[in-house]
Amino acid sequence: MLINIDNIIKCGAVFSLIGTVIMIILVSVILIFPVQKNCDSNDSDCQFISTAPGILRSIVSPLLIFRFGTRYKLRKSHL
């Protein structure tokens, strides 16, 4: 069977739109529910905790907080 190229293009556009919507939602959640930084006596032992409720916290916390926390730590060391 030969797949029509127009159908492939339409499917690609739909997946692209879905990915864009998911990214906008994740960025909105990070902006609406800020991340709290909890540090012990020294600045090297810090925890970043999301203030997002329930299911949003489980989606956002593991990856994005780690990435933004690492970026913040590296940026702070260069200043």
Coordinates of N, CA, C and O in Angstrom, one line a residue:
M1 N 0.8 -1.2 0.0 CA 0.0 0.0 0.0 C 0.9 1.2 0.0 O 1.9 1.3 0.7
L2 N 0.5 2.2 -0.7 CA 1.2 3.5 -0.8 C 0.5 4.5 0.0 O -0.7 4.7 -0.2
I3 N 1.2 5.1 1.0 CA 0.6 6.1 1.9 C 0.7 7.4 1.2 O 1.7 7.8 0.7
N4 N -0.4 8.1 1.2 CA -0.5 9.4 0.6 C 0.4 10.4 1.4 O 0.3 10.5 2.6
I5 N 1.2 11.2 0.7 CA 2.1 12.1 1.4 C 1.4 13.2 2.1 O 1.8 13.7 3.2
D6 N 0.2 13.6 1.6 CA -0.6 14.6 2.3 C -1.1 14.1 3.7 O -1.1 14.9 4.7
N7 N -1.4 12.8 3.8 CA -1.8 12.3 5.1 C -0.6 12.3 6.1 O -0.8 12.5 7.3
I8 N 0.6 12.0 5.6 CA 1.8 12.0 6.5 C 2.0 13.5 7.0 O 2.3 13.7 8.1
I9 N 1.9 14.4 6.1 CA 2.1 15.8 6.5 C 1.0 16.3 7.5 O 1.3 17.0 8.5
K10 N -0.2 15.9 7.3 CA -1.3 16.2 8.2 C -1.0 15.6 9.6 O -1.2 16.3 10.6
C11 N -0.6 14.3 9.6 CA -0.3 13.7 10.9 C 0.9 14.4 11.6 O 0.9 14.6 12.8
G12 N 1.9 14.8 10.9 CA 3.0 15.5 11.4 C 2.6 16.8 12.0 O 3.1 17.3 13.1
A13 N 1.7 17.5 11.3 CA 1.2 18.8 11.9 C 0.4 18.6 13.1 O 0.5 19.4 14.1
V14 N -0.4 17.6 13.2 CA -1.2 17.3 14.4 C -0.2 17.0 15.6 O -0.4 17.5 16.7
F15 N 0.8 16.1 15.4 CA 1.7 15.8 16.5 C 2.5 17.0 16.9 O 2.8 17.2 18.1
S16 N 2.9 17.9 16.0 CA 3.6 19.1 16.3 C 2.7 20.0 17.1 O 3.2 20.6 18.1
L17 N 1.4 20.1 16.8 CA 0.5 21.0 17.5 C 0.3 20.4 19.0 O 0.3 21.2 19.9
I18 N 0.2 19.1 19.1 CA 0.1 18.5 20.4 C 1.3 18.8 21.3 O 1.2 19.1 22.4
G19 N 2.5 18.6 20.7 CA 3.7 18.9 21.4 C 3.8 20.3 21.9 O 4.3 20.6 23.0
T20 N 3.4 21.2 21.0 CA 3.5 22.7 21.3 C 2.5 23.0 22.5 O 2.9 23.7 23.4
V21 N 1.3 22.4 22.5 CA 0.4 22.6 23.5 C 0.9 22.1 24.8 O 0.8 22.8 25.9
I22 N 1.5 20.9 24.8 CA 2.0 20.3 26.1 C 3.2 21.2 26.6 O 3.2 21.5 27.8
M23 N 4.0 21.7 25.7 CA 5.1 22.6 26.2 C 4.6 23.9 26.8 O 5.0 24.3 27.8
I24 N 3.5 24.5 26.2 CA 2.9 25.7 26.7 C 2.3 25.4 28.1 O 2.4 26.3 29.0
I25 N 1.7 24.3 28.2 CA 1.1 24.0 29.5 C 2.1 23.8 30.6 O 2.0 24.3 31.7
L26 N 3.2 23.1 30.3 CA 4.3 22.9 31.3 C 4.9 24.2 31.7 O 5.2 24.5 32.9
V27 N 5.2 25.1 30.7 CA 5.8 26.4 31.0 C 4.8 27.2 31.9 O 5.2 27.9 32.8
S28 N 3.5 27.2 31.5 CA 2.5 27.9 32.3 C 2.5 27.4 33.8 O 2.3 28.2 34.7
V29 N 2.5 26.1 33.9 CA 2.5 25.6 35.3 C 3.7 26.0 36.1 O 3.6 26.4 37.3
I30 N 4.9 26.1 35.5 CA 6.1 26.6 36.2 C 5.9 28.0 36.5 O 6.4 28.4 37.6
L31 N 5.3 28.8 35.7 CA 5.2 30.2 36.0 C 4.1 30.5 37.0 O 4.2 31.4 37.8
I32 N 3.0 29.7 37.0 CA 1.9 29.9 37.9 C 2.3 29.4 39.3 O 2.0 30.1 40.3
F33 N 2.9 28.2 39.3 CA 3.3 27.6 40.6 C 4.8 27.7 40.7 O 5.5 26.8 40.2
P34 N 5.3 28.7 41.4 CA 6.8 28.8 41.4 C 7.5 27.7 42.2 O 6.8 26.9 42.9
V35 N 8.7 27.6 42.0 CA 9.6 26.6 42.7 C 10.2 27.2 43.9 O 10.8 28.3 43.8
Q36 N 10.1 26.5 45.0 CA 10.8 27.0 46.3 C 12.1 26.3 46.4 O 12.3 25.1 46.2
K37 N 13.1 27.1 46.9 CA 14.4 26.6 47.1 C 14.6 26.5 48.6 O 14.6 27.5 49.3
N38 N 14.9 25.3 49.1 CA 15.2 25.0 50.5 C 16.7 24.6 50.6 O 17.1 23.6 50.1
C39 N 17.4 25.4 51.3 CA 18.9 25.1 51.5 C 19.2 24.8 52.9 O 18.6 25.3 53.9
D40 N 20.1 23.9 53.1 CA 20.7 23.6 54.5 C 21.7 24.7 54.8 O 21.6 25.8 54.3
S41 N 22.6 24.4 55.7 CA 23.6 25.4 56.1 C 24.4 26.0 55.0 O 24.8 27.1 55.0
N42 N 24.8 25.1 54.0 CA 25.6 25.6 52.9 C 24.7 25.6 51.6 O 23.7 24.9 51.6
D43 N 25.1 26.4 50.7 CA 24.3 26.5 49.4 C 24.4 25.3 48.5 O 23.7 25.2 47.6
S44 N 25.4 24.4 48.8 CA 25.5 23.2 47.9 C 24.4 22.1 48.1 O 24.2 21.3 47.2
D45 N 23.8 22.1 49.3 CA 22.8 21.1 49.6 C 21.4 21.8 49.5 O 20.8 22.0 50.6
C46 N 20.9 22.0 48.3 CA 19.6 22.7 48.2 C 18.6 21.7 47.5 O 19.0 20.9 46.7
Q47 N 17.4 21.9 47.9 CA 16.3 21.1 47.3 C 15.3 22.1 46.7 O 15.1 23.2 47.2
F48 N 14.8 21.7 45.5 CA 13.9 22.6 44.8 C 12.6 21.8 44.8 O 12.4 20.7 44.3
I49 N 11.6 22.5 45.4 CA 10.2 21.9 45.6 C 9.2 22.7 44.8 O 9.1 23.9 44.9
S50 N 8.4 22.1 44.0 CA 7.4 22.7 43.2 C 6.1 23.0 44.1 O 5.8 22.1 45.0
T51 N 5.5 24.1 44.0 CA 4.3 24.4 44.7 C 3.0 24.0 43.9 O 1.9 24.3 44.4
A52 N 3.2 23.3 42.8 CA 2.1 22.9 42.0 C 1.3 21.8 42.8 O 1.9 21.0 43.5
P53 N 0.0 21.7 42.6 CA -0.8 20.7 43.2 C -0.7 19.3 42.6 O -0.5 19.2 41.4
G54 N -0.9 18.3 43.4 CA -1.0 16.9 43.0 C -0.4 16.4 41.7 O 0.8 16.3 41.6
I55 N -1.2 16.1 40.7 CA -0.8 15.5 39.5 C 0.2 16.4 38.7 O 1.1 15.9 38.1
L56 N 0.0 17.7 38.8 CA 0.9 18.6 38.1 C 2.3 18.6 38.7 O 3.3 18.6 38.0
R57 N 2.4 18.4 40.0 CA 3.7 18.3 40.7 C 4.4 17.0 40.3 O 5.6 17.0 40.0
S58 N 3.7 15.9 40.1 CA 4.4 14.7 39.7 C 4.8 14.8 38.3 O 5.8 14.1 37.9
I59 N 4.2 15.6 37.4 CA 4.6 15.7 36.1 C 5.8 16.7 35.9 O 6.8 16.4 35.2
V60 N 5.7 17.8 36.6 CA 6.7 18.9 36.5 C 8.0 18.6 37.3 O 9.1 18.8 36.8
S61 N 7.9 18.2 38.5 CA 9.0 18.1 39.4 C 10.2 17.3 38.9 O 11.3 17.9 38.9
P62 N 10.1 16.1 38.6 CA 11.3 15.3 38.3 C 12.2 15.9 37.3 O 13.4 16.0 37.5
L63 N 11.7 16.3 36.2 CA 12.6 16.7 35.1 C 12.9 18.2 35.1 O 14.0 18.7 35.1
L64 N 11.8 19.0 35.1 CA 12.0 20.4 34.9 C 12.7 21.1 36.1 O 13.5 22.0 35.9
I65 N 12.3 20.7 37.3 CA 13.0 21.4 38.5 C 14.4 21.0 38.5 O 15.3 21.9 38.8
F66 N 14.8 19.8 38.1 CA 16.2 19.5 38.1 C 16.9 20.3 37.1 O 18.0 20.8 37.3
R67 N 16.3 20.5 35.9 CA 17.0 21.3 34.8 C 17.1 22.7 35.2 O 18.2 23.3 35.0
F68 N 16.0 23.3 35.7 CA 16.1 24.7 36.1 C 17.0 24.9 37.3 O 17.7 26.0 37.4
G69 N 17.0 24.0 38.2 CA 17.9 24.1 39.4 C 19.3 24.0 39.0 O 20.2 24.8 39.5
T70 N 19.7 23.1 38.1 CA 21.0 23.0 37.7 C 21.4 24.3 36.9 O 22.5 24.8 37.1
R71 N 20.5 24.8 36.1 CA 20.8 26.1 35.4 C 21.1 27.2 36.4 O 22.0 28.0 36.2
Y72 N 20.2 27.3 37.4 CA 20.3 28.4 38.4 C 21.7 28.2 39.1 O 22.4 29.2 39.4
K73 N 22.0 27.0 39.5 CA 23.3 26.8 40.2 C 24.5 27.2 39.4 O 25.4 27.8 39.8
L74 N 24.5 26.8 38.1 CA 25.6 27.1 37.2 C 25.6 28.6 37.0 O 26.7 29.2 36.9
R75 N 24.5 29.3 36.8 CA 24.5 30.7 36.6 C 25.0 31.5 37.8 O 25.7 32.4 37.7
K76 N 24.6 31.0 39.0 CA 25.1 31.6 40.2 C 26.6 31.5 40.4 O 27.2 32.4 40.9
S77 N 27.2 30.4 40.0 CA 28.6 30.2 40.2 C 29.4 31.1 39.2 O 30.5 31.4 39.4
H78 N 28.8 31.5 38.1 CA 29.5 32.4 37.1 C 29.4 33.8 37.5 O 30.1 34.7 36.9
L79 N 28.5 34.2 38.4 CA 28.3 35.6 38.7 C 29.3 36.1 39.7 O 30.0 35.6 40.4

